[in-house]
Every structure is written in structure tokens, then in C-alpha cells.
Tab-separated table of C-alpha atoms in Angstrom:
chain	number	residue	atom	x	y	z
A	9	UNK	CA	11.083	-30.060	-27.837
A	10	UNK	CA	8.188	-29.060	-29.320
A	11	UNK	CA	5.368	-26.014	-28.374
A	12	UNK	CA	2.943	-28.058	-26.459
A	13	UNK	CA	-0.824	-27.045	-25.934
A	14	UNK	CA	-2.267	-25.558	-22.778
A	15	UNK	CA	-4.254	-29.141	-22.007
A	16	UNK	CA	-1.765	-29.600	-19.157
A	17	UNK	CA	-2.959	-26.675	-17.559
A	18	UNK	CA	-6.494	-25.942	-18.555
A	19	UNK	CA	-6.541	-22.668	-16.154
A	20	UNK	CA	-3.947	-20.897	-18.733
A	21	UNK	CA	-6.562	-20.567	-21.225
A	22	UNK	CA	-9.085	-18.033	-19.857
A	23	UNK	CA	-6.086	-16.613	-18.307
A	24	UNK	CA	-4.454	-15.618	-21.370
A	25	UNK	CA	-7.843	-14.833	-23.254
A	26	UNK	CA	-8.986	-12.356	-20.038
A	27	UNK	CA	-5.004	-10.943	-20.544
A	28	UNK	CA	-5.776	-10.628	-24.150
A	29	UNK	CA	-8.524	-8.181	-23.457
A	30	UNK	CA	-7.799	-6.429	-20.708
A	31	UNK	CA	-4.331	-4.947	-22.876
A	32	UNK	CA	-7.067	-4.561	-25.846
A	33	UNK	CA	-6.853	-0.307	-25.012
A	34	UNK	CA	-3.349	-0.408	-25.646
A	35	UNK	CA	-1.392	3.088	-25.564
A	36	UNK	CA	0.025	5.489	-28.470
A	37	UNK	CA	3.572	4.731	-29.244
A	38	UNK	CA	3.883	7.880	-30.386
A	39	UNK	CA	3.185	9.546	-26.776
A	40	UNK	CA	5.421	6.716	-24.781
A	41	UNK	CA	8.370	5.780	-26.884
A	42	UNK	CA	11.753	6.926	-29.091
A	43	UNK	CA	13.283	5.163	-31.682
A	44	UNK	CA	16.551	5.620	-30.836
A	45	UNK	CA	18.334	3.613	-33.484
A	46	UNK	CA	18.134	1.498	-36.652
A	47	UNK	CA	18.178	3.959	-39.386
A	48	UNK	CA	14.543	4.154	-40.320
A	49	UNK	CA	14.643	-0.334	-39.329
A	50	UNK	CA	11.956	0.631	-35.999
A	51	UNK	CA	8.517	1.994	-37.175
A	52	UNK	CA	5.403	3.114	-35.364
A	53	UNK	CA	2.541	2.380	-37.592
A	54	UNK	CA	-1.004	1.894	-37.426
A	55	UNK	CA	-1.830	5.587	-35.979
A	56	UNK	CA	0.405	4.744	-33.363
A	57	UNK	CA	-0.840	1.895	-32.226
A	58	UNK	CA	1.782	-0.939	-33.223
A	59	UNK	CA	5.516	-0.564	-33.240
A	60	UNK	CA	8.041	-2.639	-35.535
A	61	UNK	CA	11.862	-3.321	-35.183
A	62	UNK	CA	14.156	-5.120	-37.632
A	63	UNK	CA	17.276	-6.149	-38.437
A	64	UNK	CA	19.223	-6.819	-41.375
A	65	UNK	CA	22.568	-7.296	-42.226
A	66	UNK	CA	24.027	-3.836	-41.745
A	67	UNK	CA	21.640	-2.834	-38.611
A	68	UNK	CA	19.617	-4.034	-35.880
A	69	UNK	CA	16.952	-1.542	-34.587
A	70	UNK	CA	15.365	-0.236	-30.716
A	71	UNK	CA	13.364	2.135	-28.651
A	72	UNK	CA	13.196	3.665	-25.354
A	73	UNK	CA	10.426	5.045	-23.407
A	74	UNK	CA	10.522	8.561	-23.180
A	75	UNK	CA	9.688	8.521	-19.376
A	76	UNK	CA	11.809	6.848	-16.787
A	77	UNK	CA	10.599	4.698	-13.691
A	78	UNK	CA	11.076	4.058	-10.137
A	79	UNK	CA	8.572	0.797	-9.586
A	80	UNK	CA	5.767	-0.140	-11.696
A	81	UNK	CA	3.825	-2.890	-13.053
A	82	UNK	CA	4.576	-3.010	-17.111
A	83	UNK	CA	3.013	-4.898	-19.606
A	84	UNK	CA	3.746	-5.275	-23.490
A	85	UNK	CA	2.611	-7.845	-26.111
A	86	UNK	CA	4.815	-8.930	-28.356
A	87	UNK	CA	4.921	-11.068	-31.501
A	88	UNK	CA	8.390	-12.627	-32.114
A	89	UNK	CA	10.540	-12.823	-35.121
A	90	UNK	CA	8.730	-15.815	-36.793
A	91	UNK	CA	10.375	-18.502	-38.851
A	92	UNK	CA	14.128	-19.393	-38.920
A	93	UNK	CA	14.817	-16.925	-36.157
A	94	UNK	CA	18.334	-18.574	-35.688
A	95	UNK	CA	20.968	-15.936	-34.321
A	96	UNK	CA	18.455	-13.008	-33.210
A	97	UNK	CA	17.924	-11.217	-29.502
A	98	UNK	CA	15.024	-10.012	-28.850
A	99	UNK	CA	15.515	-7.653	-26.198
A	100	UNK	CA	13.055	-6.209	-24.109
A	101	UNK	CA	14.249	-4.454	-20.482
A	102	UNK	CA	14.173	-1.824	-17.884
A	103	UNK	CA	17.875	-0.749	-17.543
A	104	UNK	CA	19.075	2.707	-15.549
A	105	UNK	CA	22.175	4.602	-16.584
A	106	UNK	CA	26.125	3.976	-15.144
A	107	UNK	CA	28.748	1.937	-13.584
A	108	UNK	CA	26.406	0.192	-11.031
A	109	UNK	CA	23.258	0.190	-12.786
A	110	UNK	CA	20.075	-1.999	-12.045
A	111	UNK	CA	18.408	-4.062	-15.272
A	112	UNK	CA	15.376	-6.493	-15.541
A	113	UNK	CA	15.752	-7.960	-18.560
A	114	UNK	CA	13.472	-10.265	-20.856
A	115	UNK	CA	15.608	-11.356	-24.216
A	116	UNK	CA	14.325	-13.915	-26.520
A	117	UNK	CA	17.116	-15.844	-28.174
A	118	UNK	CA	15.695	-17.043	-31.976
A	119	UNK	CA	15.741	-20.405	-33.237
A	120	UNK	CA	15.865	-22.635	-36.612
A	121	UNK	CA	12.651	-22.840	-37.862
A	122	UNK	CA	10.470	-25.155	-35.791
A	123	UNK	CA	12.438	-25.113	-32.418
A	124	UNK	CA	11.010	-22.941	-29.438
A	125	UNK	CA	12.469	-19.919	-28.682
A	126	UNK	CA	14.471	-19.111	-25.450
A	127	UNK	CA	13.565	-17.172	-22.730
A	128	UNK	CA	16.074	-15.563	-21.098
A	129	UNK	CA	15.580	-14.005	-17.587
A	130	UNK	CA	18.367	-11.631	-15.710
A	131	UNK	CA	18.359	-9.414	-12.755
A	132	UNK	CA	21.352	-6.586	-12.325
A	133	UNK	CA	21.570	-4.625	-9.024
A	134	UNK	CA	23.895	-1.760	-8.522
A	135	UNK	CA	25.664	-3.689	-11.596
A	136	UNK	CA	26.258	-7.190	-10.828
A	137	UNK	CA	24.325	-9.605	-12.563
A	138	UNK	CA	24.716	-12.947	-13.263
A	139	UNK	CA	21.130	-14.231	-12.021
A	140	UNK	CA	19.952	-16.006	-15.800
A	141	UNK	CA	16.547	-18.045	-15.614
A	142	UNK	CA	15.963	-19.175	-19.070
A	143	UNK	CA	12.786	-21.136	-20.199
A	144	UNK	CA	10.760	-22.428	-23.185
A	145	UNK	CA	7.252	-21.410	-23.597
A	146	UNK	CA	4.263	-23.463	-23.641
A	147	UNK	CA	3.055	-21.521	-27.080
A	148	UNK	CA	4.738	-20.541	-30.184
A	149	UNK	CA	5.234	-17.127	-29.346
A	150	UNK	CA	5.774	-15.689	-33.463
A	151	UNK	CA	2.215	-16.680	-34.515
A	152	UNK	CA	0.537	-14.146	-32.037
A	153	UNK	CA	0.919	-11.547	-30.033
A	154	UNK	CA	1.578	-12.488	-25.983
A	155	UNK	CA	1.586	-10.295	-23.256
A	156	UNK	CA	4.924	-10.175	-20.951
A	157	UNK	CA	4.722	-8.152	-17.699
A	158	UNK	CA	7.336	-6.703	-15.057
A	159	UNK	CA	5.738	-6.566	-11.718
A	160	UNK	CA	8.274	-4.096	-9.784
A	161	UNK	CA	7.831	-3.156	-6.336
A	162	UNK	CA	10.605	-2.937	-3.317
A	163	UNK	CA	9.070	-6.222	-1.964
A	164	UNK	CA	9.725	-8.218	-5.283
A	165	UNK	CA	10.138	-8.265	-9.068
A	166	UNK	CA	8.112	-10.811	-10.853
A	167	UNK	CA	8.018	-11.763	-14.259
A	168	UNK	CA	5.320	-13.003	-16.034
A	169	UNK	CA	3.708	-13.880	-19.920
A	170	UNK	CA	0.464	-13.794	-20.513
A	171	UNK	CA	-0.492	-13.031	-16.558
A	172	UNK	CA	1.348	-16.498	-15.462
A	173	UNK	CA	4.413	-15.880	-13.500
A	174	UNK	CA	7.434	-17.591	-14.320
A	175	UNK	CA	9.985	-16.314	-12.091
A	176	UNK	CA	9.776	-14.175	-9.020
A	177	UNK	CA	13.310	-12.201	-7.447
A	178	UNK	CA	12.155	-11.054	-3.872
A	179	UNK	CA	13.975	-8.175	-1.840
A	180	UNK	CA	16.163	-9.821	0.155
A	181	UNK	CA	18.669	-7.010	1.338
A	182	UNK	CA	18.191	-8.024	4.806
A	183	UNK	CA	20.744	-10.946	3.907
A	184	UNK	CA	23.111	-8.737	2.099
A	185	UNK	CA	22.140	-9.158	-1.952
A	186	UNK	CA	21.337	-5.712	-3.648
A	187	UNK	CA	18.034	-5.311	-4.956
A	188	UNK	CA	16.638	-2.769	-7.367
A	189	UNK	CA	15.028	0.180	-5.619
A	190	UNK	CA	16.800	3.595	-5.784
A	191	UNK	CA	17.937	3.860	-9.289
A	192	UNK	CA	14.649	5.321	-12.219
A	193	UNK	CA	15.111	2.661	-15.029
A	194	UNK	CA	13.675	3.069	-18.933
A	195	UNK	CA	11.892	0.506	-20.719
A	196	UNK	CA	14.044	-0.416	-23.926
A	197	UNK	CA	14.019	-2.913	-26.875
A	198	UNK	CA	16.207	-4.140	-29.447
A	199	UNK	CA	16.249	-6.311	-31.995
A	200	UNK	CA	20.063	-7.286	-32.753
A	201	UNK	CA	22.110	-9.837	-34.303
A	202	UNK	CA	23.915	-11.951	-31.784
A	203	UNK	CA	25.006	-15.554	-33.593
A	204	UNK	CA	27.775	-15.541	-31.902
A	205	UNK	CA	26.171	-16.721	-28.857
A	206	UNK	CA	22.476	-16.406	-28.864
A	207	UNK	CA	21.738	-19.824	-30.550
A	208	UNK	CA	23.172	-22.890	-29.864
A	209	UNK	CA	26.175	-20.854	-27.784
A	210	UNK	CA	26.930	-19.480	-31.271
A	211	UNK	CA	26.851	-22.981	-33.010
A	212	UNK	CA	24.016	-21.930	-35.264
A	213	UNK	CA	24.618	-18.524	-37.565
A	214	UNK	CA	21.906	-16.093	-39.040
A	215	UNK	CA	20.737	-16.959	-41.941
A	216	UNK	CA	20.709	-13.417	-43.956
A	217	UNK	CA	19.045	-14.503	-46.766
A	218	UNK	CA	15.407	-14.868	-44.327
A	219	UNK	CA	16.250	-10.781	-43.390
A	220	UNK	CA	14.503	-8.665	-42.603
A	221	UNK	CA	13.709	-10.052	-39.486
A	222	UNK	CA	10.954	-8.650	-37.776
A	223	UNK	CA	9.445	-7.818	-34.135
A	224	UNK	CA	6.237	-6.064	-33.572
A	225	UNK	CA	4.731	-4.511	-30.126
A	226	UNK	CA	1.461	-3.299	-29.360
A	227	UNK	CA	-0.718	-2.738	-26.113
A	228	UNK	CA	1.390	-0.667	-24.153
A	229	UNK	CA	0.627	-0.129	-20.091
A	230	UNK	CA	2.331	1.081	-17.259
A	231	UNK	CA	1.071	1.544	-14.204
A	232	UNK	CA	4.035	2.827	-12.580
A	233	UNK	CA	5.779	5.594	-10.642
A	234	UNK	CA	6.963	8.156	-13.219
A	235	UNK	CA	10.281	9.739	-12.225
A	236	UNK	CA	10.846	13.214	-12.995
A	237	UNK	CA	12.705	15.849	-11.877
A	238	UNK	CA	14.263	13.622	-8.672
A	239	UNK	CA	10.783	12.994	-7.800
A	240	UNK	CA	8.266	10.350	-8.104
A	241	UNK	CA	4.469	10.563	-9.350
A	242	UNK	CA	3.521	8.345	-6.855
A	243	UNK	CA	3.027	9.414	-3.160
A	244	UNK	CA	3.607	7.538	-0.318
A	245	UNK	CA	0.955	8.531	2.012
A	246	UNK	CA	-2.198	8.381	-0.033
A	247	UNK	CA	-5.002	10.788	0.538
A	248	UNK	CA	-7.161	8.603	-1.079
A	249	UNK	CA	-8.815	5.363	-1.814
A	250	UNK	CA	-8.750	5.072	-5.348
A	251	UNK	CA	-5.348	6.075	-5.273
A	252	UNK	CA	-4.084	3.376	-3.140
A	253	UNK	CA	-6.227	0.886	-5.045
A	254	UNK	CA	-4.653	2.324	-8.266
A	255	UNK	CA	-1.007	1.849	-6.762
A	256	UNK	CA	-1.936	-1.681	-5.253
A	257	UNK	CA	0.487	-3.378	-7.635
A	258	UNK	CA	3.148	-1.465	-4.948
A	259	UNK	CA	2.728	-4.129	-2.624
A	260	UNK	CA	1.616	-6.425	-4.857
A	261	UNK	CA	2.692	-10.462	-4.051
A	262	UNK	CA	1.902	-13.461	-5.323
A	263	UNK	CA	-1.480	-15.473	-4.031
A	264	UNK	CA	-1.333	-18.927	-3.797
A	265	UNK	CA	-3.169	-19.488	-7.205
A	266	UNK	CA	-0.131	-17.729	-8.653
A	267	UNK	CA	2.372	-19.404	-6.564
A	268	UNK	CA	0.966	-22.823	-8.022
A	269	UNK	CA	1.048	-21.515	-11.318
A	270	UNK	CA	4.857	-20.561	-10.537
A	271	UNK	CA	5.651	-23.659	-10.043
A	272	UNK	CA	4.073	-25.262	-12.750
A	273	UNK	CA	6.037	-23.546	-15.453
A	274	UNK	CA	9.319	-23.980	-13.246
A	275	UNK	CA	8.869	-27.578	-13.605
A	276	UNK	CA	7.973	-27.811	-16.832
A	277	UNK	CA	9.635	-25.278	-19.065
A	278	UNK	CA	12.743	-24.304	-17.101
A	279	UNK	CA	15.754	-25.133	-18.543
A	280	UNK	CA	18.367	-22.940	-16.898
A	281	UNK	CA	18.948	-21.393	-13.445
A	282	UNK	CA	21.969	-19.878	-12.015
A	283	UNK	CA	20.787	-20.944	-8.680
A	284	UNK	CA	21.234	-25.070	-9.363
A	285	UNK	CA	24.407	-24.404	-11.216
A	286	UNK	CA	27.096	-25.754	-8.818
A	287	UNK	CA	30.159	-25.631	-11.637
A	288	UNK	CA	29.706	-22.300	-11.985
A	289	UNK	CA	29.788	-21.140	-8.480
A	290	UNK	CA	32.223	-23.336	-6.688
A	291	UNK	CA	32.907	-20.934	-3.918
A	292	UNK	CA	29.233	-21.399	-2.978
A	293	UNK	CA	25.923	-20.315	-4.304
A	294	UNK	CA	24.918	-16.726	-4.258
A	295	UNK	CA	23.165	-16.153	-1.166
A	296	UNK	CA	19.835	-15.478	-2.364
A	297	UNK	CA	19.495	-19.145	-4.079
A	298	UNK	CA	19.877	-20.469	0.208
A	299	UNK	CA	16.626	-18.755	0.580
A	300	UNK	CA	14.042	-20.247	-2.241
């Protein structure tokens, strides 16, 4: 399969271009985020307002924001390891700490030279995951940067590149399945070597000779609820207006334009989901795939 244009769907385009410069303000890397390891491999460059990983042979490289979250609506544009990309994660996440921790992940599994990349989707509540959604994109996603989002409410999580959901997890507790909503997550990166698995279940090996590979990040927002001190920045009962209309991503859903545009790249560019995989779940599937 090859990238194919956005002539399927003309409404993508001003989409992405009206994504593209909204994010133009972007954020200081400096003020959000830690390099947390890699050796001197991550970088923040450009006055702080681009960030680099690599990897090499003897290290990968990642970050972490310096503030941790309890819902938000995050957005980062990223411009993927280009060329022969073939045994590389690209991980990008919110992830809390301990046994039963909570995760929504983004990791974008590298390719030979040519292919499209993988998306990978997951969601981990109080530890148990197992809910991959993996898709191609409809654009090479190394030439330029593209913006991915994580919408994060206690209604729903959805995920989303260059404002066009691709996958949405709603709450649905009231039917037993644990859903992300008391536990502060971080945002983290990495850039890793994984050829074991990442392409071609492990079939296709890095090719060191192309190292360094390299990751870059820019455009940086979150409007979120910052968790500090066992307390949230956000407050429940509003005083104001503005404030609610600043925190409207809280109960944030999807209209129908989005719900069209769901579907779209569910039919076209999905190529994995845990909820149509029968083999795997003989017992029955998990609960929450009964529902969609």
C-alpha cells in the first residue's frame, strides 16, 4: 500500500491546513518537558521551540513532561523518522506510575523505505490492556510535521491526527470495563529500537548503517487539568464563563461531522482491531467491543 492523496476526502484538506495554524504558537520545550534519557541523543533546539530524539546503535532517546495530568485535550506535531525506518517505535503516550496503571498510547512502528508507517493505538486501565487499533495514514507522515491529539475527558478518549479522529474509547464503566479517570498521567516519548517485533512481527531488522534515526516535535498544547499536589487546576463548579468555555474540551464529544469522518478512516486505513479478532479472544470478546 501506498500513501494516497486526500482526493478521497476533499474536507481533510482545510482541516489539516486550519490544524496547521492554529498549533503555529507552539510552546517552549524548555518550560514543559525533561529529557530523561539518551545520553545527550534528545535535544531541544531552536530557542526551545523544536525537540529531537534519536537512536543509534548503543541508545534510543525520550522525554517527559514535567507536569502530570488528570484529563486534557493534548496536541503535538510530529515529523517521523524518514527513510528506511525499518525496526523503530516511535512512542508517544500518557502513562501514570504502578502496578495498575492507566496509558493512552500512540507508537509508530517504522518501515523499509517506501512502505507506510504503522499506527498503533492502545488503551490500559488500572493495568490491563490489550485494546490495539492499528492503522495506516492517508499521508507520508516523515516529510512534514502532523499534528496528533489526545482528547481525554471521563466521557471518552479520542484520538485523532491532524484534527480527524481515528478512534474513539468511550467510558463505559457502567458495563463493568475500567476506564481512565482517577490516576494523573505524564506525556512521554521515545524513540527505541524494537526489530524484534515492531516491523514485520520482527521479520525485518534495523538497518544501522541509516542511524541516526531521527524524530522531531514541535507545537506543544495542552489544555488540560494540571495535577499537583493531589489537586487539580481545574474546578468543577465554574465561576465563570470563559472558564467553562476554556474547559469545554471536558465534555467534549464527537459531532456528527466528526463521527463521519470516524468512520471514513476506519474503513479505509484500519488494519487491526482487537475488537474483530475472534482467535484471539475465544472465551468471548471484551465487553466493550458488544457495545460499538
Amino acid at each position: 500500500m501506498s500513501y494516497s492523496s486526500s482526493s478521497k476526502f476533499p474536507l481533510l484538506m482545510p482541516l489539516m491546513v486550519a490544524c496547521l495554524i492554529m498549533a503555529a504558537s507552539g510552546s517552549n520545550f524548555h518550560n514543559d518537558f525533561d529529557i530523561t534519557w539518551g545520553d545527550g541523543r534528545g535535544k531541544i533546539v531552536n530557542n526551545g521551540e523544536v525537540l529531537t530524539l534519536s537512536l543509534d546503535k548503543q541508545s534510543g532517546s525520550g522525554f517527559q513532561s514535567k507536569n502530570e495530568y488528570l484529563f486534557g485535550k493534548i496536541d503535538m506535531q510530529l515529523k517521523l523518522v524518514p527513510g528506511n525506518s525499518a525496526g523503530t517505535v516511535t512512542a508517544y503516550y500518557l502513562s501514570s506510575k504502578g502496578t495498575t496503571w492507566d496509558e493512552i498510547d500512540f507508537e509508530f512502528l517504522g518501515n523499509l523505505s517506501g512502505d507506510p508507517y504503522i499506527l498503533h493505538t492502545n488503551v490500559f486501565s488500572q493495568g490491563k490492556g490489550n485494546r490495539e487499533q492499528q492503522f495506516y495514514l492517508w499521508f507520508d507522515p516523515t516529510t512534514d510535521f502532523h499534528t496528533y491529539s489526545i482528547l481525554w475527558n471521563p466521557e471518552r478518549i479520542i484520538f485523532s491526527v491532524d484534527d480527524t479522529p481515528i478512534r474513539e474509547f468511550k467510558n463505559m464503566e457502567s458495563i463493568g470495563v475500567p476506564f481512565p479517570k482517577n490516576q494523573p498521567m505524564r506525556i512521554y516519548s521515545s524513540l527505541w529500537n524494537a526489530d524484534d517485533w515492531a516491523t514485520r512481527g520482527g521479520l525485518v531488522k534495523t538497518d544501522w548503517t541509516q542511524a541516526p534515526f531521527t524524530a522531531s516535535y514541535r507545537n506543544f498544547n495542552a489544555d488540560a487539568c494540571v495535577w499537583s499536589n493531589g489537586a487539580s487546576s481545574c474546578k468543577s463548579n465554574a465561576p465563570s464563563s470563559s472558564t467553562s468555555t476554556n474547559n469545554a474540551w471536558l465534555s467534549q464529544e464527537m459531532d456528527s461531522a466528526k463521527q463521519q469522518r470516524l468512520q471514513w478512516v476506519q474503513q479505509n486505513y484500519m488494519i487491526y482491531n482487537y475488537c474483530t479478532d475472534a482467535k484471539r479472544f475465544p472465551q468471548g470478546l471484551p465487553s466493550e467491543c458488544k457495545m460499538s
